[in-house]
PDB file of C-alpha atoms in Angstrom:
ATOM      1  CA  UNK A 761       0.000   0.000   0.000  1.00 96.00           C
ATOM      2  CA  UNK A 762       1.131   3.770  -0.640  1.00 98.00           C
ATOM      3  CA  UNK A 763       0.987   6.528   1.908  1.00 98.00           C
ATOM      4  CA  UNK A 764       1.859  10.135   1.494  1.00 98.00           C
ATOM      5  CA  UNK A 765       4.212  11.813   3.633  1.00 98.00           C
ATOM      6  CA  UNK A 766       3.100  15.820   3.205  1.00 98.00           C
ATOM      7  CA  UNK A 767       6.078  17.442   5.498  1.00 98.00           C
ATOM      8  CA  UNK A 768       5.582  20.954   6.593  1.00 98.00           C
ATOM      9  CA  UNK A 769       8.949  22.778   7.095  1.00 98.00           C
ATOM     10  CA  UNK A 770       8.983  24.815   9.910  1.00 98.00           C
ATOM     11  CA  UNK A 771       8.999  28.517   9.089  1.00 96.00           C
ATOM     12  CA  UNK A 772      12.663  29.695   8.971  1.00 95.00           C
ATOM     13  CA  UNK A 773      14.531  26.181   9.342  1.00 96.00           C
ATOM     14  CA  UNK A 774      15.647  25.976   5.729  1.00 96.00           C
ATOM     15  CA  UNK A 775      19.648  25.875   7.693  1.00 97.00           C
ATOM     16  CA  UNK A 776      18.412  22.714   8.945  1.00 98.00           C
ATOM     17  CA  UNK A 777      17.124  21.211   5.850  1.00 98.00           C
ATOM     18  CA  UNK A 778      20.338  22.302   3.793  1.00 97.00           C
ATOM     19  CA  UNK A 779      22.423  20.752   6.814  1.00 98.00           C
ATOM     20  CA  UNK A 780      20.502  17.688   7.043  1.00 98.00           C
ATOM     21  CA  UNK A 781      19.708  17.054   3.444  1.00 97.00           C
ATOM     22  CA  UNK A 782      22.728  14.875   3.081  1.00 98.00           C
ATOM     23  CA  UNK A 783      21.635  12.555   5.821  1.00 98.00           C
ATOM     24  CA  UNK A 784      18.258  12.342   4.214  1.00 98.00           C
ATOM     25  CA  UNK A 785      19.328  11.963   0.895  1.00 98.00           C
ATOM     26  CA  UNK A 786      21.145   8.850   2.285  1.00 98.00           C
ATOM     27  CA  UNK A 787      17.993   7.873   4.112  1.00 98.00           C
ATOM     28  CA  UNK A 788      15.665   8.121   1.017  1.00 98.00           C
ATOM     29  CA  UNK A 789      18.204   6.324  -1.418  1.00 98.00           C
ATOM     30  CA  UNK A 790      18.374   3.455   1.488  1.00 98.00           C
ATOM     31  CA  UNK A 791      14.484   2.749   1.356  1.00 98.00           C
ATOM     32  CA  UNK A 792      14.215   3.312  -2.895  1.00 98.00           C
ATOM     33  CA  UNK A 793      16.879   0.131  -2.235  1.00 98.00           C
ATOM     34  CA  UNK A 794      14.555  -2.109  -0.187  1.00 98.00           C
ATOM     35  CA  UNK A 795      11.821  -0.913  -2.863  1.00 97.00           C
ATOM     36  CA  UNK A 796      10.047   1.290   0.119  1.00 98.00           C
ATOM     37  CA  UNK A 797      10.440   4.425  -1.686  1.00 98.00           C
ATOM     38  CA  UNK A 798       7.839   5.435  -4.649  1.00 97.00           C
ATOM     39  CA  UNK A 799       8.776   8.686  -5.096  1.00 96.00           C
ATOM     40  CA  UNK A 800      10.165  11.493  -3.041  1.00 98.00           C
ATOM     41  CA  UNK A 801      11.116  15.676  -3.604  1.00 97.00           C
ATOM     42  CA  UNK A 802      10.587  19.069  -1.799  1.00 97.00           C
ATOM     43  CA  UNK A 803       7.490  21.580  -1.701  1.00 98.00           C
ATOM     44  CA  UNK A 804       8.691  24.635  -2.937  1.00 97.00           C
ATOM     45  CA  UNK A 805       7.495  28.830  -1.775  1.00 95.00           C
ATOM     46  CA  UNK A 806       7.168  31.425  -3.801  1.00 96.00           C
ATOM     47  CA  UNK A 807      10.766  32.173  -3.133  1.00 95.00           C
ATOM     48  CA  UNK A 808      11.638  28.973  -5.095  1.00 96.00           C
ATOM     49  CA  UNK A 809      13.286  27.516  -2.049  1.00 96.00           C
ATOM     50  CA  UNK A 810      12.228  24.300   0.061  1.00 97.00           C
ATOM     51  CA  UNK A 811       9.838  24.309   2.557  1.00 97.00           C
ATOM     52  CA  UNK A 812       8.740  21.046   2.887  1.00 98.00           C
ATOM     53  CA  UNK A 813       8.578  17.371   1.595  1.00 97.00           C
ATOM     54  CA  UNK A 814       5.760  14.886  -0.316  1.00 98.00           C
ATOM     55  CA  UNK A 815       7.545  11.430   0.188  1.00 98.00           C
ATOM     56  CA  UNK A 816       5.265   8.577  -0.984  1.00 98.00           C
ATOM     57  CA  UNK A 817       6.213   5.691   0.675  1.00 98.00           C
ATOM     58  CA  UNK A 818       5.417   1.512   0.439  1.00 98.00           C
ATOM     59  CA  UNK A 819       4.367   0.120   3.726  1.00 98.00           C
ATOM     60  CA  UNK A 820       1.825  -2.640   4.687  1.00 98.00           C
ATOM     61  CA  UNK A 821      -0.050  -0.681   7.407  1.00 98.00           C
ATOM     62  CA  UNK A 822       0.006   3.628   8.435  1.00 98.00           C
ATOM     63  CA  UNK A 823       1.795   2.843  11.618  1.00 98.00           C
ATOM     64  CA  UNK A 824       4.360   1.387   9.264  1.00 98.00           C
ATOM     65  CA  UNK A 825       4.535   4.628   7.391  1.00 98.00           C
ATOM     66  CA  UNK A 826       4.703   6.508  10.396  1.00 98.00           C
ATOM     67  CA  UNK A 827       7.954   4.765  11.575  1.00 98.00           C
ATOM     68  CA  UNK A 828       9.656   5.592   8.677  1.00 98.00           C
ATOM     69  CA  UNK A 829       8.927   9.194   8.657  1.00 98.00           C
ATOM     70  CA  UNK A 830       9.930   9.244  12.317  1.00 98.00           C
ATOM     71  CA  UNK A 831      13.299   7.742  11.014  1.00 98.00           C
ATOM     72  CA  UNK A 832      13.755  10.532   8.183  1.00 98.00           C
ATOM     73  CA  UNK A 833      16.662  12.548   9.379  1.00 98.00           C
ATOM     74  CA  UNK A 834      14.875  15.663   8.953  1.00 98.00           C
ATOM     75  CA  UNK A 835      12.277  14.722  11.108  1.00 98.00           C
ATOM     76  CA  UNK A 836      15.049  13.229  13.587  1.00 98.00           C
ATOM     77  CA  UNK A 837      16.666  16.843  12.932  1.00 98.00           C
ATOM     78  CA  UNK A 838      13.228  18.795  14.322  1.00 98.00           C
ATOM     79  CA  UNK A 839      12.625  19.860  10.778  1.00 98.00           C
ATOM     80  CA  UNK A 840       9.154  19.537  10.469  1.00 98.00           C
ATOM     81  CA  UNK A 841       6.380  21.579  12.020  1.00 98.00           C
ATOM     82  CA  UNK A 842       4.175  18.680  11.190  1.00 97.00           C
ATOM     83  CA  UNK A 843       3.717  15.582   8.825  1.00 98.00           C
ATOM     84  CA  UNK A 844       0.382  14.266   7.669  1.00 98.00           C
ATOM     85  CA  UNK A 845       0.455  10.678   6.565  1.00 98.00           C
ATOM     86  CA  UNK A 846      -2.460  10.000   4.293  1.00 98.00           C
ATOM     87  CA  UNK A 847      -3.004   6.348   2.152  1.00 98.00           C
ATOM     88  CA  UNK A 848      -2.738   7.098  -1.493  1.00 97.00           C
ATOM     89  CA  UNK A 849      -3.647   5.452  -4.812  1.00 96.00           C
ATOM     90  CA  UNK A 850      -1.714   5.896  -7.949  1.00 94.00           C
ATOM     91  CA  UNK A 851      -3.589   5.881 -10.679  1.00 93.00           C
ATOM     92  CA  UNK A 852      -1.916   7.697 -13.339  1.00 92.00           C
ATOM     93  CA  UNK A 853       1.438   7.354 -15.086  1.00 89.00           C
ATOM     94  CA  UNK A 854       2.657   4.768 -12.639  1.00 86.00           C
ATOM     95  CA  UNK A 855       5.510   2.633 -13.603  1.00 86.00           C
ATOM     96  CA  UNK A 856       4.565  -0.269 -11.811  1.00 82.00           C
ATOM     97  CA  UNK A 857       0.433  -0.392 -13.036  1.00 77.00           C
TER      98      UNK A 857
END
């Protein structure tokens, strides 16, 4: 099953993300290995620059989901002013229908 991660930056830690993003990088490339990952990338403001994430994950129940948010570096880092995990159904242009 597929949940969405929608991360919410909070306002004025972009430092944090730019310090982390290695870390999480690392993290998200780890899970696209063990075929967890879907798809991952960053909200962008009007500024153009992050300020949050949409990570769509693949996890058998949303408590599973949750645990690997909770592991995401960023949101080990205090990153996020909140992260709503919602199940999600691809239906267009995916690879794997």
């Amino acid at each position: 099953m597929l949940f969405a991660l929608l991360c919410t930056d909070k306002p004025g830690a972009l430092q944090v993300r730019l310090d982390t993003r290695p870390e999480h990088l690392a993290y998200l490339n780890r899970l696209n290995e063990e075929g967890k990952l879907a798809f991952a990338g960053p909200f962008l403001g009007e500024d153009g620059k992050p300020n949050g994430s949409l990570v769509v994950v693949k996890a058998e129940t949303i408590e599973a989901a949750r645990d690997l948010a909770d592991a995401d570096p960023y949101a080990k880092a205090g990153l996020f002013a909140g992260v709503e995990i919602k199940p999600w159904n691809w239906v267009f242009n995916n690879p794997e229908a």
